[in-house]
Coordinates of C-alpha atoms and ligand atoms in Angstrom, one line a residue:
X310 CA 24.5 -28.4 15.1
X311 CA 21.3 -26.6 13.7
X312 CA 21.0 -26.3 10.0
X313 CA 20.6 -23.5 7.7
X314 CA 17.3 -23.9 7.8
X315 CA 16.1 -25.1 11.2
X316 CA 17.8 -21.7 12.6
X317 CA 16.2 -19.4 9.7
X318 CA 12.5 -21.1 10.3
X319 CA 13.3 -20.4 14.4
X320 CA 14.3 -16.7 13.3
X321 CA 11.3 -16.1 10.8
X322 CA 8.9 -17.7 13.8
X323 CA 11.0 -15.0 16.7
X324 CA 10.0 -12.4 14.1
X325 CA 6.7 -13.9 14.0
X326 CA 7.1 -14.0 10.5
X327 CA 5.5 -17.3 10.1
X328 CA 3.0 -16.5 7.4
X329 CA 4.7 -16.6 4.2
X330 CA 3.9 -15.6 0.3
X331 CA 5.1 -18.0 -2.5
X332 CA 5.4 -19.6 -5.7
X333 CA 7.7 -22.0 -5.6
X334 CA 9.9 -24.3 -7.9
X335 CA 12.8 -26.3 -7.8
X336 CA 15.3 -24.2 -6.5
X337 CA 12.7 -23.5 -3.6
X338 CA 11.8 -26.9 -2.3
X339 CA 14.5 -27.6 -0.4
X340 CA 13.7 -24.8 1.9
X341 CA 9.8 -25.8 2.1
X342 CA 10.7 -29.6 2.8
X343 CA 9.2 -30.8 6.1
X344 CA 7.3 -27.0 6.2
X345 CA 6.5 -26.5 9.8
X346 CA 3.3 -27.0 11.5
X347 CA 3.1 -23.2 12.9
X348 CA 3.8 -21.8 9.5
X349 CA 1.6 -20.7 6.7
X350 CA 2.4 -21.1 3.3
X351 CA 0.0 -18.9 0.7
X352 CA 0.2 -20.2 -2.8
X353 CA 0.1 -17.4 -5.0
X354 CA 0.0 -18.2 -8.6
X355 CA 2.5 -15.7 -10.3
X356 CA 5.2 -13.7 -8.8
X357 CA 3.5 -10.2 -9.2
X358 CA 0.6 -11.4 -7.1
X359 CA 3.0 -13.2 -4.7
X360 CA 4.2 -9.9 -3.8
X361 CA 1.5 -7.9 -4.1
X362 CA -0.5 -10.3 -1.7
X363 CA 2.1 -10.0 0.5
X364 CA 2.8 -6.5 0.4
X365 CA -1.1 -6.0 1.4
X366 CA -0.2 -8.2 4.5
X367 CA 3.1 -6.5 6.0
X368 CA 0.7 -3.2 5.8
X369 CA -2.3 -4.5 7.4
X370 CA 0.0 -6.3 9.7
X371 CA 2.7 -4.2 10.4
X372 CA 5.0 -6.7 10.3
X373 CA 7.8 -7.4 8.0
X374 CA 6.6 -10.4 5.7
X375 CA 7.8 -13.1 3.6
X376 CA 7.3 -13.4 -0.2
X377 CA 9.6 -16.3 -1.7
X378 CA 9.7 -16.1 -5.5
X379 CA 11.4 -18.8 -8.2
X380 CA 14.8 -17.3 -9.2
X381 CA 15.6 -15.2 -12.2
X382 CA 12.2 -15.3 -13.8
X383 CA 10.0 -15.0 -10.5
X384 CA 11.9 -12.2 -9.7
X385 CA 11.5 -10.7 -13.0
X386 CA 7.6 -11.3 -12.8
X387 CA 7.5 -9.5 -9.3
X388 CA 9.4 -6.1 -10.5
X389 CA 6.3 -4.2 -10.8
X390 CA 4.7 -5.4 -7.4
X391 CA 8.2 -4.6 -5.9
X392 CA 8.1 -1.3 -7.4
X393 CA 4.6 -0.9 -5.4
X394 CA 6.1 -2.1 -2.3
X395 CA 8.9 0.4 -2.1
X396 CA 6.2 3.3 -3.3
X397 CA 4.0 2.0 -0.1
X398 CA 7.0 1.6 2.5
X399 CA 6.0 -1.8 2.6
X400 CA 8.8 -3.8 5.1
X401 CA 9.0 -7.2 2.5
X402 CA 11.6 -10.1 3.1
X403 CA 11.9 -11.0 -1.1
X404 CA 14.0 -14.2 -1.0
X405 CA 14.5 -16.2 -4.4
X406 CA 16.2 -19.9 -5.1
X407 CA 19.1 -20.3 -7.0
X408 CA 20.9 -22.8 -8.8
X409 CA 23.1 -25.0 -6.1
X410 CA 26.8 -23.3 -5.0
X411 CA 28.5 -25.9 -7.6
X412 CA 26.3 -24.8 -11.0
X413 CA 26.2 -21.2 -10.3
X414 CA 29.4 -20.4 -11.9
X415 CA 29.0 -22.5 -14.8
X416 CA 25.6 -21.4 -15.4
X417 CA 23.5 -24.2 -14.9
X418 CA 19.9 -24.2 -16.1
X419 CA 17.8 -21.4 -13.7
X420 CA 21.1 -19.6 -12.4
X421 CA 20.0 -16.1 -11.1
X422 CA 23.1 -15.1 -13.2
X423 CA 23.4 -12.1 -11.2
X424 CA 20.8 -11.9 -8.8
X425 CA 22.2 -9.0 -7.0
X426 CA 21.4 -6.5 -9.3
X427 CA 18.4 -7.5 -10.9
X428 CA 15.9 -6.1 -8.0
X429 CA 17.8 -2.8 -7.8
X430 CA 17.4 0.0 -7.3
X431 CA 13.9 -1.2 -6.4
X432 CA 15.1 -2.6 -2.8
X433 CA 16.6 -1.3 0.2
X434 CA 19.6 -4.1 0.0
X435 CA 20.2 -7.3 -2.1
X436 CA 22.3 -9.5 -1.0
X437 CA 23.6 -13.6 -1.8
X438 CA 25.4 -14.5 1.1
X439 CA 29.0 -15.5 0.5
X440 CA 29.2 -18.4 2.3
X441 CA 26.0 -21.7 3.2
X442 CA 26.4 -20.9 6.8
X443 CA 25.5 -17.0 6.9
X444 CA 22.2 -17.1 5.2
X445 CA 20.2 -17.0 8.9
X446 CA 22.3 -13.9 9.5
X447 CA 21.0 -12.3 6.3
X448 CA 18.1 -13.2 6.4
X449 CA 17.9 -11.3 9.7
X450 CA 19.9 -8.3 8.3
X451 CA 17.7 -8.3 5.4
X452 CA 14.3 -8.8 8.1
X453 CA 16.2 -6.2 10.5
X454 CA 16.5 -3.3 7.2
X455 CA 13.4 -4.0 5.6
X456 CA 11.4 -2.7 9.2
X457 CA 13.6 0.3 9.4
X458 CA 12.0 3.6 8.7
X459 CA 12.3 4.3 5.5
X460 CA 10.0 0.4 5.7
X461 CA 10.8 -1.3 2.1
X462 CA 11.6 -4.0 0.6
X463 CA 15.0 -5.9 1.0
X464 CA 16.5 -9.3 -1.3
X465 CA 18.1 -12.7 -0.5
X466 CA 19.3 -14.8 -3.1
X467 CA 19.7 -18.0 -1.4
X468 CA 21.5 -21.4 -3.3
X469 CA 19.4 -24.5 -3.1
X470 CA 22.3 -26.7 -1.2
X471 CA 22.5 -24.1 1.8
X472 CA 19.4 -25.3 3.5
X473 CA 21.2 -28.7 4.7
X474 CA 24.2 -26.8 6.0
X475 CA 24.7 -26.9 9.1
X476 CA 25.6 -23.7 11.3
X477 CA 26.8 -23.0 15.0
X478 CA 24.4 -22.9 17.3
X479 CA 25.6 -20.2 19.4
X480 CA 26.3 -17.8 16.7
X481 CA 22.7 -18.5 15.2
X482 CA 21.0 -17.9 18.4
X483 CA 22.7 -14.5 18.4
X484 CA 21.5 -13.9 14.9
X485 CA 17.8 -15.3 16.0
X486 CA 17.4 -13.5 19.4
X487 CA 18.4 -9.7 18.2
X488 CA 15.9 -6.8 17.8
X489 CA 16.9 -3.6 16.4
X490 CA 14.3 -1.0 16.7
X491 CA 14.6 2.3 14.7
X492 CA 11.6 4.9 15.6
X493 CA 13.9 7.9 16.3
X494 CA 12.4 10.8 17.9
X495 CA 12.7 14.1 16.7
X496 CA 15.5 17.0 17.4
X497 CA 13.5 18.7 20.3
X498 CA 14.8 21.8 18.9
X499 CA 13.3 21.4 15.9
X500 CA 9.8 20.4 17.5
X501 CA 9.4 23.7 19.6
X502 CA 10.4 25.4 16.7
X503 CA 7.9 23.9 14.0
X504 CA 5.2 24.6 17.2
X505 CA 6.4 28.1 17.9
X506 CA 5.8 28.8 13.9
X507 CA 2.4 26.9 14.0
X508 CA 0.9 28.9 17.0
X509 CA 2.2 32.3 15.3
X510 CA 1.2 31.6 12.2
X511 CA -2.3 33.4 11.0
X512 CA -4.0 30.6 8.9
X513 CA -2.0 27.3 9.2
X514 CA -3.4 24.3 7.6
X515 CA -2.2 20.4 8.2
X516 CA -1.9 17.8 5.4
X517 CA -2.4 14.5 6.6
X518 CA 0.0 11.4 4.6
X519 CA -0.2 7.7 4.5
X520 CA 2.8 7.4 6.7
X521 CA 0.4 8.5 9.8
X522 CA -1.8 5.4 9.4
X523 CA 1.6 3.6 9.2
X524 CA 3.1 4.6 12.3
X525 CA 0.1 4.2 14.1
X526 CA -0.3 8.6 14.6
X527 CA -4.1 9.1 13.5
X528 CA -4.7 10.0 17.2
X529 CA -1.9 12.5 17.8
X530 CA -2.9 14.0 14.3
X531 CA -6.6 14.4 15.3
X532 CA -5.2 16.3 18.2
X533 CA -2.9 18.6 17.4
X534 CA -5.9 19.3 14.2
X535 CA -8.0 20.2 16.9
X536 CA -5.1 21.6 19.6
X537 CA -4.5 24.2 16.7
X538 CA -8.3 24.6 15.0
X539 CA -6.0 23.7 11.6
X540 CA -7.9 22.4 8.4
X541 CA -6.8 19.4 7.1
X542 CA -6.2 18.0 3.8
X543 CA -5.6 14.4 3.1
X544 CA -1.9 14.1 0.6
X545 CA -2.6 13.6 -3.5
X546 CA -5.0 10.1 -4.0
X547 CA -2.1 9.7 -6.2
X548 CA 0.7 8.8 -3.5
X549 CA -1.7 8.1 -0.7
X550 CA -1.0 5.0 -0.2
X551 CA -3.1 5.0 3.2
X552 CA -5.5 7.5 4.6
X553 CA -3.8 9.2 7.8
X554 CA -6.9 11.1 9.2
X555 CA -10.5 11.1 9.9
X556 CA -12.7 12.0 7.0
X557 CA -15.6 12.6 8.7
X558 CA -13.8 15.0 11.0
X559 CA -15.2 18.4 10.9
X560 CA -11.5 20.0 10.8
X561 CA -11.3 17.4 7.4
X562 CA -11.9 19.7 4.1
X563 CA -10.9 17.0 1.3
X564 CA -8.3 15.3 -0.5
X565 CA -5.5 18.0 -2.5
X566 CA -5.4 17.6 -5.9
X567 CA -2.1 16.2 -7.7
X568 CA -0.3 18.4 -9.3
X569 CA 2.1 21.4 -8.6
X570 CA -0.6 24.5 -9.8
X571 CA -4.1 23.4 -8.7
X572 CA -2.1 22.1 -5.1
X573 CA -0.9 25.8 -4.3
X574 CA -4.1 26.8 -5.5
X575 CA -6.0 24.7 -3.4
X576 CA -4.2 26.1 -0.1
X577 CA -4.2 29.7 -0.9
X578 CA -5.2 31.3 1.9
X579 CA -2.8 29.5 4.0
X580 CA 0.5 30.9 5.3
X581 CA 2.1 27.6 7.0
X582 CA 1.5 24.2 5.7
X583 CA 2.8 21.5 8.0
X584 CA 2.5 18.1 6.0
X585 CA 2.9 14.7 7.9
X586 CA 3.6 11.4 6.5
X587 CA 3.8 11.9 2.8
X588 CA 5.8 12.9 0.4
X589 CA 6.1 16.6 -0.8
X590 CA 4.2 15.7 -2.8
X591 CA 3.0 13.0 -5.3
X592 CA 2.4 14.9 -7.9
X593 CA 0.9 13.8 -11.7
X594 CA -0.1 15.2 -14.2
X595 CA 2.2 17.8 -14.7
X596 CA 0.3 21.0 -14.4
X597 CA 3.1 23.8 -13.7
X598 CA 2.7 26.8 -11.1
X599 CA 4.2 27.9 -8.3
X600 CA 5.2 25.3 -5.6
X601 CA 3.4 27.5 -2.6
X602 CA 1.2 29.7 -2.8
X603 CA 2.1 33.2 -2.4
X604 CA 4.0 34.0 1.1
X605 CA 3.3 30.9 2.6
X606 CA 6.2 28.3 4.2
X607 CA 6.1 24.7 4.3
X608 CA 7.3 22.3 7.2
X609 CA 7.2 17.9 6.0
X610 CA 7.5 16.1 8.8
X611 CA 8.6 12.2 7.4
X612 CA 10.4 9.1 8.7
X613 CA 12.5 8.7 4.8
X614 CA 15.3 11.0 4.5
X615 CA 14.7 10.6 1.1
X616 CA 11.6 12.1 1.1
X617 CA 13.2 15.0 3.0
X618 CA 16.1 15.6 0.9
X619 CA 13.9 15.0 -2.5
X620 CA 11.6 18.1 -1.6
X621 CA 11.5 20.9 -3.9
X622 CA 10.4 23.7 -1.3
X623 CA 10.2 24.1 2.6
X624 CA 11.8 22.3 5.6
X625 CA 11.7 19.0 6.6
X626 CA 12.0 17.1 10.1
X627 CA 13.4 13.8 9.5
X628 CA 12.3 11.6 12.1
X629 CA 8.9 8.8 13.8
X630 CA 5.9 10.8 12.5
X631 CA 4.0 9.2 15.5
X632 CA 6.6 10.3 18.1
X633 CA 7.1 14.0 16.3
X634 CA 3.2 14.6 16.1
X635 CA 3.0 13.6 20.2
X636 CA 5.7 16.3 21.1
X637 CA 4.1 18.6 18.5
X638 CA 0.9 18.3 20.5
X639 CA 3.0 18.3 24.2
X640 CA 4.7 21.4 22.4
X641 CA 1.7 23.4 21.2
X642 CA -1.0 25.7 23.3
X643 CA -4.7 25.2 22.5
X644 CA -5.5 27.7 19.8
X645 CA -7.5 30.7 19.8
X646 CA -8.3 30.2 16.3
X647 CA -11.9 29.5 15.2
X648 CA -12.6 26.1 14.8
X649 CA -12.9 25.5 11.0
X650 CA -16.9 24.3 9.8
X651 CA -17.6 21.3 8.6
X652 CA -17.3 20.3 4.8
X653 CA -20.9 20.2 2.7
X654 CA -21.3 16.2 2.6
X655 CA -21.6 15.2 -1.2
X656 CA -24.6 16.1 -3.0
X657 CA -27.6 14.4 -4.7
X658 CA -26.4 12.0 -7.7
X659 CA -28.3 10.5 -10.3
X660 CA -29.3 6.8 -10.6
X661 CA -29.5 6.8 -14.4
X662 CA -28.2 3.5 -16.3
X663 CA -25.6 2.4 -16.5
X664 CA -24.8 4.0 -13.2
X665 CA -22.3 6.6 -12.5
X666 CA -19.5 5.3 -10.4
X667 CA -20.3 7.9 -7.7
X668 CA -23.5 6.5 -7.6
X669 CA -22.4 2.9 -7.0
X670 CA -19.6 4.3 -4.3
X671 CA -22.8 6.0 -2.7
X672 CA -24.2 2.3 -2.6
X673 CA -21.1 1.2 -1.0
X674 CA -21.1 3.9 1.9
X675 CA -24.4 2.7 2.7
X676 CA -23.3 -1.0 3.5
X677 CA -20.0 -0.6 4.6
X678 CA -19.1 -1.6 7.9
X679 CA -17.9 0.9 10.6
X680 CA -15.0 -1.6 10.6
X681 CA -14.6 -2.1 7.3
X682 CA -12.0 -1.4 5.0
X683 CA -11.2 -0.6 1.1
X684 CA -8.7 -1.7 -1.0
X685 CA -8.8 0.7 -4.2
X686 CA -7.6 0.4 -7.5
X687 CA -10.8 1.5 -10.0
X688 CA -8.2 4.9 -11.5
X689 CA -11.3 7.0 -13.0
X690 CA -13.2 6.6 -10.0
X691 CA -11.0 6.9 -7.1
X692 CA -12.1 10.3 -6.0
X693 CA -15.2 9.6 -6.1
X694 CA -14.7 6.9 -3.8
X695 CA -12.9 9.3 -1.7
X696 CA -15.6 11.8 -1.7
X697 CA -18.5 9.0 -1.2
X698 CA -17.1 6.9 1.2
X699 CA -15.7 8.9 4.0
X700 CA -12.7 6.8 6.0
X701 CA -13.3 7.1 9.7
X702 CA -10.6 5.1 11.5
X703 CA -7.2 3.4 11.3
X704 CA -6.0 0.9 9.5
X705 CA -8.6 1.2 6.9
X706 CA -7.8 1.9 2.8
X707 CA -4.9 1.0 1.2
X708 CA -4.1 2.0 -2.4
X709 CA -0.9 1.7 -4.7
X710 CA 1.1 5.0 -4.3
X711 CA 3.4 3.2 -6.8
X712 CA 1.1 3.4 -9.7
X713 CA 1.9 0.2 -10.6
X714 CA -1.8 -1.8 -11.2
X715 CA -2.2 -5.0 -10.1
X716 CA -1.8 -4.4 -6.8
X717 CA -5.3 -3.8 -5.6
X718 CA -6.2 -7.0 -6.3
X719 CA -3.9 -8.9 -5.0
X720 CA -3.1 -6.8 -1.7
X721 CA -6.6 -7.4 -0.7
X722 CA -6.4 -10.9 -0.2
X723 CA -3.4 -10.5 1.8
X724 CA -4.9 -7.7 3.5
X725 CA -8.0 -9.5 4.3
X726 CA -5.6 -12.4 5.6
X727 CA -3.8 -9.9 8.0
X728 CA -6.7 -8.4 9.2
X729 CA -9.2 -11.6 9.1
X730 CA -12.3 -9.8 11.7
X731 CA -12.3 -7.1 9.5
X732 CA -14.6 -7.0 6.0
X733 CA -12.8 -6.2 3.2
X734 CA -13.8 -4.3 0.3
X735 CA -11.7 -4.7 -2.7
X736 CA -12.8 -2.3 -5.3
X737 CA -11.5 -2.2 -9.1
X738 CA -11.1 -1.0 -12.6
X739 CA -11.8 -4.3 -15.0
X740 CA -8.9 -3.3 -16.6
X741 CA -6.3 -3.3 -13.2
X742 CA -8.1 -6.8 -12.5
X743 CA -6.3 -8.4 -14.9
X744 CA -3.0 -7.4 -13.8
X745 CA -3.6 -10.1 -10.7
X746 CA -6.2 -12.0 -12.1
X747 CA -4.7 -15.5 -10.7
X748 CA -5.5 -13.7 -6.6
X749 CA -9.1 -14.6 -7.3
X750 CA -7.6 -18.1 -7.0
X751 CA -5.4 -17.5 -4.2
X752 CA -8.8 -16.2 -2.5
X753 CA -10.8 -18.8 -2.9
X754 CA -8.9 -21.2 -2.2
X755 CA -7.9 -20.0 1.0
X756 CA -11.5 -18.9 1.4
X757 CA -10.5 -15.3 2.1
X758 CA -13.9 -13.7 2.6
X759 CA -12.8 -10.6 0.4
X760 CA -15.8 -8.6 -1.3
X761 CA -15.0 -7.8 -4.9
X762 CA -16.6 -4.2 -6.6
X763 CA -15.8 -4.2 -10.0
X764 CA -16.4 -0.9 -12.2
X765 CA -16.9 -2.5 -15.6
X766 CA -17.0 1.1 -18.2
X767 CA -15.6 -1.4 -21.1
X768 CA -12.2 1.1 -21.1
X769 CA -9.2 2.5 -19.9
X770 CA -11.3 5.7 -19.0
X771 CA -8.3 7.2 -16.9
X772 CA -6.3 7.1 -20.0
X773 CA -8.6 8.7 -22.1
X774 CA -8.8 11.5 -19.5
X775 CA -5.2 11.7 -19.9
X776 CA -5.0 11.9 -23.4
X777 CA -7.4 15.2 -23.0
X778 CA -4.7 16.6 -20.3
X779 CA -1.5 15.6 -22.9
X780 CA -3.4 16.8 -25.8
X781 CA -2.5 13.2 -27.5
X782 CA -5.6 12.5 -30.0
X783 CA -5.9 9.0 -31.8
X784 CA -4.2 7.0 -29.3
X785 CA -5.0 3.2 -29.9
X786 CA -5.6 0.5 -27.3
X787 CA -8.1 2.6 -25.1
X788 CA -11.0 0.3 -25.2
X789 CA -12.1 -2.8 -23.4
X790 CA -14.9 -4.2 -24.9
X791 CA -16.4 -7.7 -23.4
X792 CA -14.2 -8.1 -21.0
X793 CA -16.9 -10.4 -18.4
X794 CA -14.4 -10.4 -15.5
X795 CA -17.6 -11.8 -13.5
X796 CA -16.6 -15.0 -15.9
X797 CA -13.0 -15.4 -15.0
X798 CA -13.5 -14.6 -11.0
X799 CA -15.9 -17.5 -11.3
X800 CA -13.4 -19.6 -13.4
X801 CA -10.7 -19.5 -10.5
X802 CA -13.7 -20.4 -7.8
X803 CA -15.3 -16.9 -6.9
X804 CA -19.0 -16.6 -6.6
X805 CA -19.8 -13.8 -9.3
X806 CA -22.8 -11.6 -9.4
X807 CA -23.7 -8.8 -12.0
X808 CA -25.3 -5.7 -10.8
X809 CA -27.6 -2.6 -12.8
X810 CA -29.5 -0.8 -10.5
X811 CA -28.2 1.3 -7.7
X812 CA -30.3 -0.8 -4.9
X813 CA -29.2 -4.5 -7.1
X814 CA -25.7 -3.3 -6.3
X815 CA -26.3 -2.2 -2.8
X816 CA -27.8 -5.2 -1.6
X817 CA -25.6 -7.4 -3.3
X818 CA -22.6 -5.9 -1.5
X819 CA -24.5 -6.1 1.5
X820 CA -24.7 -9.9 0.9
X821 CA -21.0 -10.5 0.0
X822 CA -20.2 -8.2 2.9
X823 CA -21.3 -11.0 5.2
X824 CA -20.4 -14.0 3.4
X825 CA -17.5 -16.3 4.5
X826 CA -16.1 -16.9 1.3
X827 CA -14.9 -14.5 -1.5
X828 CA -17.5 -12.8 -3.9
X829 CA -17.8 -10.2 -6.4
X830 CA -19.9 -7.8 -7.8
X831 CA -19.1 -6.7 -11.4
X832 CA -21.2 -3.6 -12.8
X833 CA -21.7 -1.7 -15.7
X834 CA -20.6 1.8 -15.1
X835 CA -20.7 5.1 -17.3
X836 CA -17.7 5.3 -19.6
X837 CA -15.4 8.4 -17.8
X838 CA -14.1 9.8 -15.3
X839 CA -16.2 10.7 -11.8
X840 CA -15.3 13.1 -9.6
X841 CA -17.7 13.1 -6.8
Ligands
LIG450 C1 1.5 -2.1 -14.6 C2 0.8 -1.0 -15.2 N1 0.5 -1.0 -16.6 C3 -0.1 0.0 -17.1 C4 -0.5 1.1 -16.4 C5 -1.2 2.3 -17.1 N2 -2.6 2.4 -16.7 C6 -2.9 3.3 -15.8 S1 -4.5 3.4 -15.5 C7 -4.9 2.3 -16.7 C8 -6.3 1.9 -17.0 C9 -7.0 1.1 -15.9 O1 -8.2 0.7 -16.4 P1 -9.4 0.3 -15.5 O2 -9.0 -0.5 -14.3 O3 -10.5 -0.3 -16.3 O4 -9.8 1.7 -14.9 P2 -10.5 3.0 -15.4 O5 -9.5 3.9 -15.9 O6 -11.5 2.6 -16.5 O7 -11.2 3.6 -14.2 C10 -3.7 1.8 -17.2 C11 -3.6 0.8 -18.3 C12 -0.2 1.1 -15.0 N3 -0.6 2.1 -14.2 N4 0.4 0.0 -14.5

């Protein structure tokens, strides 16, 4: 008979779930012993990281993926990166060891005393199977949920004794063999209805979520965009967790801003607003006003009935936002509207010192790759990124929708690992660095050719900004002074540069861009926030 852990390894490798996040201790071993030869193990070296790295990889995979934490306290290190998981519809398989069947209820030294409830509410399901023999059937059930629409993560407790049990073959080879899939299509009712309303209405507009990048719909969206001559905005940089349309479309006017007043300012002169993939909406600050502008109707079109249900105004169809979008198009005549005019591009900046962050993004756009891709987490600089470097095809930013820092950094490696023909460009705050600083070891180590940009302004400038917003004056613990993160990427085995000058910075990103091995490129940037 197979044991516990011969038939989960044969299930994780059907899944093709056979690379695999982890820090492990005692209470993990037994299920790494004898580690198989078609799996990989990455070594991340705290829990946060762990699942942040691998939460970077299920997305730029698409495949539900493994991060394997020590018991109570790796779990508790993770909460944050869990957090940014479920924000980002990430489909995660979070196991943890615990103490052996025979300690648990006397407590033994590392019980997860009640391992159940710890991770919630942040998971989909947590679970410690009752019995040895059932942990290959949840850890399918838990593989099976996490990849369900709403994606998220799931957790497994799992005792250290159950991987020498031994379980029946034949009911494990049910357990192993089973796919569930869960793209639904829409109510076809509902789609000729939303296309009726969008051919009849006299300015529609389309606001494009992360969710569309997910489900693999930037083509259908580009369509019906151009089917129905309809503007599009990109969701709040707050909650867009992915980009979900071309930027450098002409139909592309720019990303809305994040809060309830300036967003039904933004799309005034619209009288439908059909919004795919994203939440309705992730909004912060709070800046009250009315939720729609005047006369104008909202449709959301998203695969999480939470999001649905959670919506303060307008409809919702609850359903694949791939599938919907390609009856939408099927659905819909060609417009006779006029096609909308391209944007302005983004005008001259200066190249004073220390350089304004739009001016290094600017350097960026210059170098990047037409395959490349960003990984952002630099807070007071993230629209300008947006508005610098314009994202032109799939698959191509990721950003915690969560809020949670520390996932930039450590997403990129697993992104980079998941997508490992692609450059990588990993951009960051010095102060969200160091929520994942131990990643720069996890990089070089595994020599993941990520490019590091780091916006050193020596503060927390999107607090400051914040405190301006709040009216809060005299808040402490705003500053960053010498903070060399150069020095500490270095210290864990990535080659450091520094960077003053806009063409310095430029060339050495076009240097790291092509280098095997990680690198970064730290740089003294204005203090503030940039908007362009
Ligand atoms: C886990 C976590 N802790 C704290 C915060 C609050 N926070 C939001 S932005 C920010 C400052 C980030 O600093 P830096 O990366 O230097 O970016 P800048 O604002 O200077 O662009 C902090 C501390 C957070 N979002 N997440």
């Amino acid at each position: 008979m197979p044991t516990v852990r011969e038939a989960s390894f044969d299930l994780f490798r059907n899944r093709e779930m056979t690379t695999m996040f982890g820090n492990p201790g005692s209470t993990e071993l037994p299920m790494l012993a004898d580690f198989p030869a078609d799996f990989r193990y990455v070594l991340g070296l705290q829990e946060a990281v762990v699942v942040g790295m691998a939460d970077g990889y299920a997305q730029a995979s698409g495949g539900t993926t493994i991060a394997n934490l020590h018991t109570a306290p790796g779990v508790g290190n993770a909460m944050g990166a869990i957090f940014n998981a479920q924000a980002n519809h990430s489909p995660l398989l979070v196991t943890a060891g615990q103490q052996v069947r025979a300690q648990i209820t006397l407590q033994a030294n590392l019980t997860n005393r009640d391992a159940i409830r710890m991770p919630h509410p942040l998971v989909k399901w947590a679970y410690e199977p009752a019995r040895a023999e059932d942990v290959p059937l949840a850890l399918a059930r838990g593989a099976h949920l996490a990849s369900l629409p709403p994606r998220g993560p799931v957790f497994v407790s799992l005792p250290m004794d159950d991987w020498y049990a031994e379980v029946d073959g034949a009911d494990a080879g049910h357990a192993i063999a089973r796919t569930v899939s869960g793209r639904a299509t829409a109510d076809p009712e509902a789609v000729r209805a939303l296309a009726e309303r969008l051919d009849s209405a006299s300015s529609p507009v389309f606001v494009a979520g992360p969710d569309i990048d997910a489900s693999g719909g930037w083509d259908a969206a580009v369509a019906l965009a151009e089917r129905q001559r309809l503007p599009v905005w990109a969701t709040p940089a707050t909650g867009g967790a992915r980009i979900g349309f071309p930027e450098s479309h002409p139909n592309f006017r720019g990303v809305l801003p994040p809060a309830i007043g300036p967003v039904a300012q933004t799309l005034e002169d619209h009288d439908l607003i059909v919004v795919a993939g994203s939440s309705v909406f992730p909004y912060y600050p709070y800046i009250p006003g009315p939720l729609l502008p005047d006369g104008a109707k909202l449709v959301a079109i998203t695969s999480d009935p939470d999001e649905a249900a959670r919506a303060p105004m307008g409809d919702a169809i609850v359903a694949d936002v791939k599938l919907t979008l390609e009856a939408l198009v099927e659905a819909v005549p060609e417009s006779p509207r006029p096609v909308p005019q391209p944007n302005q591009g983004p005008g001259e900046i200066p190249a004073a010192e220390p350089l304004d962050s739009s001016t290094v993004h600017s350097a960026l756009a210059e170098v990047f790759p037409e395959d490349g891709i960003v990984v952002l987490e630099s807070p007071a600089s993230t629209l300008a990124l947006r508005n610098q470097l314009r994202i032109s095809r799939p698959g191509s930013y990721y950003f915690s929708s969560g809020g949670g820092l520390g996932f930039g950094l450590a997403a990129s490696v697993g992104v980079q690992l998941a997508q490992p023909d692609r450059p990588v460009v990993c951009v960051l705050g010095e102060g969200s660095a160091q929520y994942a600083v131990t990643a720069f070891w996890t990089a070089a180590a595994y020599e993941v050719p990520v490019t590091f940009l780091v916006m050193r302004n020596d503060e927390y400038a999107i607090l400051k900004w914040f405190a301006e917003v709040e009216s809060v004056q005299g808040a402490p613990g705003l500053d960053l002074p010498a903070l060399e993160v150069a020095a500490v990427a270095e210290g864990y085995g990535v080659k450091s540069h520094r960077a003053k000058e806009r063409d310095e910075v430029r060339d050495a990103l076009a240097k790291a861009l092509d280098s095997s091995r990680p690198e970064l490129i730290e740089v003294p940037v204005a203090p503030g926030m940039s908007l362009f």
